[in-house]
Amino acid sequence: MSQEKQRAEADSLVRAVLKEGTNAQRRALFVSAAAFGAAMALPGASPAAAQTAPAAPPRRAIVKDDSRLLNIGATVRSGNYWNFTTFMTPVEEFYVRNHYPTPTAESRPVLARDAWRLRIHGPSVERPVELTFNDLLGMRSRSIIATMECHGNGRTLFWEQDGLTGQQVSGGNWVLGAVGQAEWQYVPMSEIFARVGIKPGARTVLFWSGVDGNDMGRPMPYDDVLAQQHDMGVCFAMNGNPLVPDHGAPVRMVVPGWGGTASIKWLTEIRVTDRRVWCRLNTRGEVFIGPAYARPEFDAAADEFIGVTPEDIQGPMVTWMPPKSLITVPLVLERSPSVPPNYPLQRGQWPRLSAGRQELTGYAWAPQHGVRQVELRIDGGPWQRAEIRPPNLGKYTWVRFTFPWDATPGRHVIETRTTDNAGVSQPETVPMNTLGMANWAIPKFRVEVV
Ligand SMILES: Nc1nc2c(c(=O)[nH]1)N[C@H]1C(S)=C(S)[C@@H](COP(=O)(O)O)O[C@H]1N2
Ligand SMILES: [Mo]
C-alpha cells in the first residue's frame, strides 16, 4: 500500500473515532466572535531582523507551515498571541516547543502509524501490554478542550519587568505566546490502568518518548496521575484531526493544566514503578531553581536515575500552571536578550492604538481551579472588572474577555490580573528562578495612543 493511501486510511479511522455529532459545535468554537479584537495599529516599520545581517537559513526542524508563528529558536515557534481571536487555537497558530527537530515517520520509521507501538509495563504493572495504533483507537476515548502552555511562557516578563531580577534568567524569549487551546482526543489513563492492572505501592508513572532525543520523557507521581486519570491520557487527535508531526504524531500524552513538558510527544512507553524516578526533565530541566526553592528530597540508593545523577537534582518540578492573563497586544521588548526576528515591534518600539473608544480583548486561564474573574488597571489606577465572554467550559479552558477603554493620546500601561476559583490572584512579582519557569506575575502592556 502506498504511504499516502495508508495515511488516508489511518486518518479516516481516526475520524471514525471522533464523534460525528460534535462537529457542528466544534466548528462554532473555531469561528472568531464578531467584533472581537481591538483596532490595533502596529507601526509599519520593518522588523528587527532588518537591522542585522540575515543568518544562514536554519535546517528545517519544524514541519508544519510556520508562517503564522514567531521564530524564537531553531526548533521552537511561539504563537502570535496578539493576533489571537478564536476560542480554539487552530493547529497552524499553535506554538511548537521541541527540544530537538521534529521527528517524522520518514526520519523515524517507528513513528509510522502501522509500525508504532506503545509499551505499557514496569514493576507495578500486573499485565504488561504492547498496543498498536489500532488497539488504541479501539479503546474507549474522551475528548477535552484544554489549554496547553509551556512552563517557560512569560519568561520575557523576568527580563522586562522591574522587580523580577531578569539578569539571572536564561531561556527562550517566548513573550506570552507559548500557550494555545485545543480539543484533545485521548484514551484516558483510567482506561489504560484498567487494561493493565496496577499493583499496590505504585509510586511513579514515567511517560517516555526517546524518539526525538534519548532524554525525552517525564515522570509523574502516580497519585497525581490517579487524581487526573479521567482528564489526562494518551492522545491521538487534536482539533478533530490526527496529530501532525510537530505536535507528536502519531501519539502524545495530554496532561491538561500541567506545564507542557508533561505532555510528552511521540510517546512510545509508559512505565509504572514503585520507585521514584529522576531524569533530565525533573532534575535540571523544567524545574524551579533559585533561592526561594528547595531541592526536592531524594534517596540516592533507592531511587532510579535515568541519564542523570543525584547532583543533577536542582529544584522542584513544575506541575500545574498558575493563573495568567494577557491582552492581545505585543509586549514592548527593551531588555530581553533577544528580539525574535519576525517580532512585529523593533526593540524599544511601542505598539500604537488609535485614540477614542477601544475594546481591549484578551485571554485568561487558571487550569488548576478555573477563572473566577479578570481585572484590568490603566496607568496604576483602580482595578476594574473585565467582561468574560462565553464560552467558559470549565477549569481547563481559557476565557476570552473584553474591556472598553476610552483611549486618550499619550503613553499608557495596561495591567491584567486573573483570580481563580480558589481565590488566588496573579501577584505583582514572583521569585526569580534561573530557568524562568511559570512566570505568572501581572503583565504590564505598554501602548502608545495616537
Ligand atoms: N518527546 C517530546 N515531547 C515533548 C517535548 C519535546 O521536545 N519532545 N516538548 C515538551 C514541551 S517543553 C512542551 S511545552 C510541549 C509542547 O507541545 P506542542 O509543541 O505540541 O505545543 O511538548 C512537550 N513534549
Ligand atoms: Mo515547555
Tab-separated table of N, CA and C and ligand atoms in Angstrom, residues 94-100 148-151 209 212 216 246-247 252 260-261 263-266 286, ligand 1:
chain	number	residue	atom	x	y	z
A	94	PHE	N	-0.753	27.235	16.568
A	94	PHE	CA	-0.398	26.628	17.859
A	94	PHE	C	1.113	26.558	18.022
A	95	TYR	N	1.603	27.026	19.152
A	95	TYR	CA	3.051	27.048	19.393
A	95	TYR	C	3.645	25.639	19.314
A	96	VAL	N	4.920	25.578	18.971
A	96	VAL	CA	5.651	24.303	18.944
A	96	VAL	C	6.866	24.447	19.843
A	97	ARG	N	7.000	23.527	20.781
A	97	ARG	CA	8.162	23.560	21.649
A	97	ARG	C	8.819	22.173	21.564
A	98	ASN	N	9.931	22.141	20.845
A	98	ASN	CA	10.709	20.905	20.684
A	98	ASN	C	12.102	21.101	21.254
A	99	HIS	N	12.587	20.108	21.945
A	99	HIS	CA	13.978	20.138	22.397
A	99	HIS	C	14.918	19.714	21.266
A	100	TYR	N	14.366	19.018	20.273
A	100	TYR	CA	15.126	18.524	19.107
A	100	TYR	C	14.264	18.760	17.873
A	148	MET	N	-2.846	24.327	26.557
A	148	MET	CA	-1.525	23.718	26.734
A	148	MET	C	-0.575	24.907	26.805
A	149	GLU	N	0.286	24.908	27.802
A	149	GLU	CA	1.188	26.042	27.976
A	149	GLU	C	2.565	25.547	28.373
A	150	CYS	N	3.577	26.100	27.728
A	150	CYS	CA	4.959	25.769	28.086
A	150	CYS	C	5.287	26.394	29.444
A	151	HIS	N	6.047	25.662	30.243
A	151	HIS	CA	6.463	26.193	31.549
A	151	HIS	C	7.153	27.547	31.401
A	209	SER	N	9.323	9.056	25.470
A	209	SER	CA	9.382	9.008	24.010
A	209	SER	C	10.682	8.342	23.602
A	212	ASP	N	12.693	11.472	19.637
A	212	ASP	CA	13.334	12.722	19.181
A	212	ASP	C	14.682	12.927	19.850
A	216	MET	N	14.158	12.249	26.338
A	216	MET	CA	12.834	12.856	26.292
A	216	MET	C	11.762	11.958	26.903
A	246	ASP	N	4.651	17.850	14.174
A	246	ASP	CA	5.166	18.803	15.163
A	246	ASP	C	4.487	18.676	16.520
A	247	HIS	N	3.263	18.183	16.530
A	247	HIS	CA	2.538	18.074	17.803
A	247	HIS	C	2.505	16.645	18.324
A	252	ARG	N	0.705	11.266	21.448
A	252	ARG	CA	1.379	12.004	22.517
A	252	ARG	C	0.569	11.854	23.806
A	260	GLY	N	3.492	22.189	29.769
A	260	GLY	CA	3.542	21.384	28.550
A	260	GLY	C	4.469	20.179	28.582
A	261	THR	N	5.559	20.277	29.322
A	261	THR	CA	6.517	19.166	29.320
A	261	THR	C	5.891	17.840	29.730
A	263	SER	N	3.231	16.686	28.783
A	263	SER	CA	2.529	16.122	27.627
A	263	SER	C	3.539	15.637	26.587
A	264	ILE	N	4.218	14.554	26.931
A	264	ILE	CA	5.295	14.004	26.100
A	264	ILE	C	4.780	13.644	24.703
A	265	LYS	N	5.481	14.156	23.691
A	265	LYS	CA	5.109	13.891	22.301
A	265	LYS	C	5.836	12.635	21.800
A	266	TRP	N	5.368	12.089	20.696
A	266	TRP	CA	5.961	10.881	20.090
A	266	TRP	C	6.144	9.798	21.156
A	286	GLU	N	13.133	22.070	33.331
A	286	GLU	CA	11.710	22.205	33.667
A	286	GLU	C	11.479	22.111	35.182
B	1	LIG	N1	9.140	13.971	23.021
B	1	LIG	C1	8.977	15.267	23.343
B	1	LIG	N2	7.869	15.640	23.982
B	1	LIG	C2	7.671	16.935	24.305
B	1	LIG	C3	8.662	17.911	24.016
B	1	LIG	C4	9.810	17.504	23.296
B	1	LIG	O1	10.696	18.290	22.948
B	1	LIG	N3	9.944	16.174	22.982
B	1	LIG	N4	8.479	19.201	24.440
B	1	LIG	C5	7.580	19.368	25.590
B	1	LIG	C6	7.320	20.756	25.915
B	1	LIG	S1	8.537	21.558	26.777
B	1	LIG	C7	6.120	21.349	25.634
B	1	LIG	S2	5.797	22.929	26.146
B	1	LIG	C8	5.079	20.629	24.853
B	1	LIG	C9	4.745	21.462	23.633
B	1	LIG	O2	3.739	20.851	22.876
B	1	LIG	P1	3.431	21.422	21.422
B	1	LIG	O3	4.729	21.576	20.700
B	1	LIG	O4	2.509	20.438	20.812
B	1	LIG	O5	2.768	22.767	21.611
B	1	LIG	O6	5.507	19.350	24.433
B	1	LIG	C10	6.275	18.632	25.375
B	1	LIG	N5	6.515	17.287	24.914
